[in-house]
mmCIF file of C-alpha atoms in Angstrom:
data_model
loop_
_atom_site.group_PDB
_atom_site.id
_atom_site.type_symbol
_atom_site.label_atom_id
_atom_site.label_comp_id
_atom_site.label_asym_id
_atom_site.label_seq_id
_atom_site.Cartn_x
_atom_site.Cartn_y
_atom_site.Cartn_z
ATOM 1 C CA UNK A 1 188.543 110.701 179.314
ATOM 2 C CA UNK A 2 190.590 112.207 176.498
ATOM 3 C CA UNK A 3 189.864 115.650 177.882
ATOM 4 C CA UNK A 4 191.137 114.593 181.310
ATOM 5 C CA UNK A 5 194.473 113.572 179.860
ATOM 6 C CA UNK A 6 194.952 116.917 178.117
ATOM 7 C CA UNK A 7 193.703 116.211 174.566
ATOM 8 C CA UNK A 8 192.319 119.353 173.004
ATOM 9 C CA UNK A 9 188.576 119.721 173.088
ATOM 10 C CA UNK A 10 188.418 120.258 169.292
ATOM 11 C CA UNK A 11 189.938 116.853 168.685
ATOM 12 C CA UNK A 12 187.601 115.323 171.221
ATOM 13 C CA UNK A 13 184.630 116.987 169.517
ATOM 14 C CA UNK A 14 185.749 115.625 166.153
ATOM 15 C CA UNK A 15 186.117 112.162 167.594
ATOM 16 C CA UNK A 16 182.667 112.351 169.234
ATOM 17 C CA UNK A 17 181.170 113.518 165.941
ATOM 18 C CA UNK A 18 182.841 110.642 164.101
ATOM 19 C CA UNK A 19 181.617 108.135 166.699
ATOM 20 C CA UNK A 20 178.093 109.567 166.454
ATOM 21 C CA UNK A 21 178.258 109.327 162.624
ATOM 22 C CA UNK A 22 179.442 105.712 162.809
ATOM 23 C CA UNK A 23 176.664 104.872 165.267
ATOM 24 C CA UNK A 24 174.087 106.538 162.966
ATOM 25 C CA UNK A 25 175.527 104.721 159.949
ATOM 26 C CA UNK A 26 175.416 101.408 161.780
ATOM 27 C CA UNK A 27 171.824 102.084 162.831
ATOM 28 C CA UNK A 28 170.892 102.903 159.237
ATOM 29 C CA UNK A 29 172.610 99.742 157.943
ATOM 30 C CA UNK A 30 170.733 97.716 160.567
ATOM 31 C CA UNK A 31 167.442 99.369 159.595
ATOM 32 C CA UNK A 32 168.087 98.687 155.865
ATOM 33 C CA UNK A 33 169.198 95.090 156.562
ATOM 34 C CA UNK A 34 166.045 94.472 158.623
ATOM 35 C CA UNK A 35 163.837 96.038 155.954
ATOM 36 C CA UNK A 36 165.595 93.976 153.284
ATOM 37 C CA UNK A 37 165.195 90.730 155.251
ATOM 38 C CA UNK A 38 161.528 91.472 155.966
ATOM 39 C CA UNK A 39 160.762 92.387 152.370
ATOM 40 C CA UNK A 40 162.570 89.266 151.119
ATOM 41 C CA UNK A 41 160.222 87.110 153.196
ATOM 42 C CA UNK A 42 157.087 88.723 151.755
ATOM 43 C CA UNK A 43 155.450 88.927 148.351
ATOM 44 C CA UNK A 44 155.306 92.708 147.873
ATOM 45 C CA UNK A 45 157.459 93.307 144.805
ATOM 46 C CA UNK A 46 157.534 97.074 145.215
ATOM 47 C CA UNK A 47 158.591 96.875 148.876
ATOM 48 C CA UNK A 48 161.352 94.421 147.990
ATOM 49 C CA UNK A 49 162.480 96.474 145.005
ATOM 50 C CA UNK A 50 162.626 99.584 147.237
ATOM 51 C CA UNK A 51 164.579 97.722 149.940
ATOM 52 C CA UNK A 52 167.115 96.424 147.385
ATOM 53 C CA UNK A 53 167.530 99.950 145.984
ATOM 54 C CA UNK A 54 168.012 101.365 149.487
ATOM 55 C CA UNK A 55 170.634 98.702 150.221
ATOM 56 C CA UNK A 56 172.448 99.680 147.032
ATOM 57 C CA UNK A 57 172.392 103.364 147.992
ATOM 58 C CA UNK A 58 174.162 102.755 151.286
ATOM 59 C CA UNK A 59 176.593 100.257 149.782
ATOM 60 C CA UNK A 60 175.172 97.234 151.540
ATOM 61 C CA UNK A 61 176.196 93.984 149.875
ATOM 62 C CA UNK A 62 176.606 90.374 150.776
ATOM 63 C CA UNK A 63 174.373 87.383 151.217
ATOM 64 C CA UNK A 64 171.307 89.324 152.390
ATOM 65 C CA UNK A 65 171.330 91.500 149.273
ATOM 66 C CA UNK A 66 171.912 88.513 146.970
ATOM 67 C CA UNK A 67 169.077 86.600 148.651
ATOM 68 C CA UNK A 68 166.758 89.600 148.331
ATOM 69 C CA UNK A 69 167.726 90.122 144.690
ATOM 70 C CA UNK A 70 167.068 86.444 143.921
ATOM 71 C CA UNK A 71 163.688 86.673 145.684
ATOM 72 C CA UNK A 72 162.861 89.814 143.702
ATOM 73 C CA UNK A 73 163.705 88.040 140.440
ATOM 74 C CA UNK A 74 161.495 85.106 141.454
ATOM 75 C CA UNK A 75 158.580 87.375 142.379
ATOM 76 C CA UNK A 76 158.906 89.318 139.129
ATOM 77 C CA UNK A 77 158.860 86.091 137.107
ATOM 78 C CA UNK A 78 155.809 84.875 139.030
ATOM 79 C CA UNK A 79 154.076 88.209 138.444
ATOM 80 C CA UNK A 80 154.846 88.006 134.727
ATOM 81 C CA UNK A 81 153.506 84.449 134.571
ATOM 82 C CA UNK A 82 150.383 85.516 136.458
ATOM 83 C CA UNK A 83 149.830 88.398 134.018
ATOM 84 C CA UNK A 84 150.327 86.085 131.044
ATOM 85 C CA UNK A 85 147.868 83.571 132.500
ATOM 86 C CA UNK A 86 145.338 86.349 133.087
ATOM 87 C CA UNK A 87 145.820 87.586 129.522
ATOM 88 C CA UNK A 88 145.258 84.065 128.189
ATOM 89 C CA UNK A 89 142.144 83.719 130.332
ATOM 90 C CA UNK A 90 140.839 87.049 129.081
ATOM 91 C CA UNK A 91 141.534 86.061 125.467
ATOM 92 C CA UNK A 92 139.751 82.738 125.991
ATOM 93 C CA UNK A 93 136.796 84.537 127.595
ATOM 94 C CA UNK A 94 136.595 86.949 124.665
ATOM 95 C CA UNK A 95 136.785 84.063 122.193
ATOM 96 C CA UNK A 96 134.001 82.260 124.069
ATOM 97 C CA UNK A 97 131.904 85.434 124.074
ATOM 98 C CA UNK A 98 132.472 85.845 120.341
ATOM 99 C CA UNK A 99 131.526 82.199 119.791
ATOM 100 C CA UNK A 100 128.325 82.680 121.812
ATOM 101 C CA UNK A 101 127.526 85.868 119.903
ATOM 102 C CA UNK A 102 128.039 84.074 116.586
ATOM 103 C CA UNK A 103 125.797 81.220 117.746
ATOM 104 C CA UNK A 104 123.131 83.705 118.867
ATOM 105 C CA UNK A 105 123.343 85.499 115.510
ATOM 106 C CA UNK A 106 123.081 82.171 113.664
ATOM 107 C CA UNK A 107 120.048 81.220 115.775
ATOM 108 C CA UNK A 108 118.447 84.591 115.030
ATOM 109 C CA UNK A 109 118.959 84.165 111.274
ATOM 110 C CA UNK A 110 117.615 80.597 111.508
ATOM 111 C CA UNK A 111 114.558 81.817 113.449
ATOM 112 C CA UNK A 112 113.940 84.503 110.829
ATOM 113 C CA UNK A 113 114.184 81.877 108.067
ATOM 114 C CA UNK A 114 111.696 79.702 109.960
ATOM 115 C CA UNK A 115 109.298 82.639 110.338
ATOM 116 C CA UNK A 116 109.615 83.385 106.605
ATOM 117 C CA UNK A 117 108.936 79.717 105.893
ATOM 118 C CA UNK A 118 105.785 79.759 108.041
ATOM 119 C CA UNK A 119 104.549 82.867 106.212
ATOM 120 C CA UNK A 120 105.259 81.231 102.855
ATOM 121 C CA UNK A 121 103.349 78.087 103.912
ATOM 122 C CA UNK A 122 100.238 80.206 104.409
ATOM 123 C CA UNK A 123 100.879 82.507 101.469
ATOM 124 C CA UNK A 124 99.627 80.482 98.524
ATOM 125 C CA UNK A 125 102.680 81.082 96.282
ATOM 126 C CA UNK A 126 104.434 77.795 95.446
ATOM 127 C CA UNK A 127 107.575 79.518 94.130
ATOM 128 C CA UNK A 128 107.951 81.676 97.269
ATOM 129 C CA UNK A 129 107.369 78.575 99.423
ATOM 130 C CA UNK A 130 109.955 76.594 97.459
ATOM 131 C CA UNK A 131 112.525 79.411 97.905
ATOM 132 C CA UNK A 132 111.706 79.668 101.628
ATOM 133 C CA UNK A 133 112.165 75.889 102.011
ATOM 134 C CA UNK A 134 115.592 76.032 100.334
ATOM 135 C CA UNK A 135 116.691 78.952 102.508
ATOM 136 C CA UNK A 136 115.371 77.327 105.692
ATOM 137 C CA UNK A 137 117.161 74.071 104.865
ATOM 138 C CA UNK A 138 120.409 75.969 104.191
ATOM 139 C CA UNK A 139 120.173 77.803 107.531
ATOM 140 C CA UNK A 140 119.480 74.721 109.635
ATOM 141 C CA UNK A 141 115.753 75.013 110.377
ATOM 142 C CA UNK A 142 114.392 71.831 111.999
ATOM 143 C CA UNK A 143 113.909 68.937 109.566
ATOM 144 C CA UNK A 144 110.351 68.379 110.786
ATOM 145 C CA UNK A 145 109.439 71.995 110.023
ATOM 146 C CA UNK A 146 110.987 71.695 106.560
ATOM 147 C CA UNK A 147 109.216 68.356 106.007
ATOM 148 C CA UNK A 148 105.874 69.918 106.953
ATOM 149 C CA UNK A 149 106.573 72.807 104.552
ATOM 150 C CA UNK A 150 107.395 70.351 101.746
ATOM 151 C CA UNK A 151 104.071 68.567 102.316
ATOM 152 C CA UNK A 152 102.322 71.942 102.219
ATOM 153 C CA UNK A 153 104.196 72.727 98.966
ATOM 154 C CA UNK A 154 103.025 69.469 97.392
ATOM 155 C CA UNK A 155 99.437 70.218 98.439
ATOM 156 C CA UNK A 156 99.712 73.806 97.187
ATOM 157 C CA UNK A 157 101.198 72.718 93.860
ATOM 158 C CA UNK A 158 98.336 70.258 93.359
ATOM 159 C CA UNK A 159 95.812 72.966 94.260
ATOM 160 C CA UNK A 160 97.424 75.426 91.832
ATOM 161 C CA UNK A 161 97.485 72.739 89.110
ATOM 162 C CA UNK A 162 93.755 72.032 89.614
ATOM 163 C CA UNK A 163 93.031 75.780 89.563
ATOM 164 C CA UNK A 164 95.027 76.211 86.362
ATOM 165 C CA UNK A 165 93.170 73.242 84.787
ATOM 166 C CA UNK A 166 89.852 74.752 85.821
ATOM 167 C CA UNK A 167 90.829 78.126 84.304
ATOM 168 C CA UNK A 168 91.918 76.451 81.075
ATOM 169 C CA UNK A 169 88.694 74.493 80.890
ATOM 170 C CA UNK A 170 86.668 77.632 81.580
ATOM 171 C CA UNK A 171 88.605 79.580 78.955
ATOM 172 C CA UNK A 172 88.063 76.781 76.424
ATOM 173 C CA UNK A 173 84.349 76.602 77.271
ATOM 174 C CA UNK A 174 83.959 80.341 76.897
ATOM 175 C CA UNK A 175 85.831 80.256 73.611
ATOM 176 C CA UNK A 176 83.708 77.387 72.322
ATOM 177 C CA UNK A 177 80.421 79.066 73.226
ATOM 178 C CA UNK A 178 81.321 82.292 71.499
#
């Protein structure tokens, strides 16, 4: 219409270009506003962070940006809390694993002490048996097993005492007959 009324075509072209630029700018603002609103409704922190940055680049401000920024802050706090909770869970799991490993190691040492005790019961050496009993008791071997070993020690000590008496009597007899 401007051309029909005698306005120069260069001015008309400039005006059309400016109108086209304003339309493109408005379309971009609308696209960014829609992206911002959509991201603010979701839980994708990166998408929301990107939308807030894009809004800042084009100079968009107002309630939509403030709402999105508040939502981003909330999501970031929730993410941090989730990470902290996961870290605590992982630490608790590691502590439990370490506790189980320590218990397994203690059980292994106790089992070894019990095996040593059983060998000492059949070994015929009262001093070795006495030491094995003390070690087994210290390491938590079953009281019944230790009690049985103590009975075996008493029997062994009596047997050794009788053997020693017999040797002494034999030595005295041999000395007296010589």
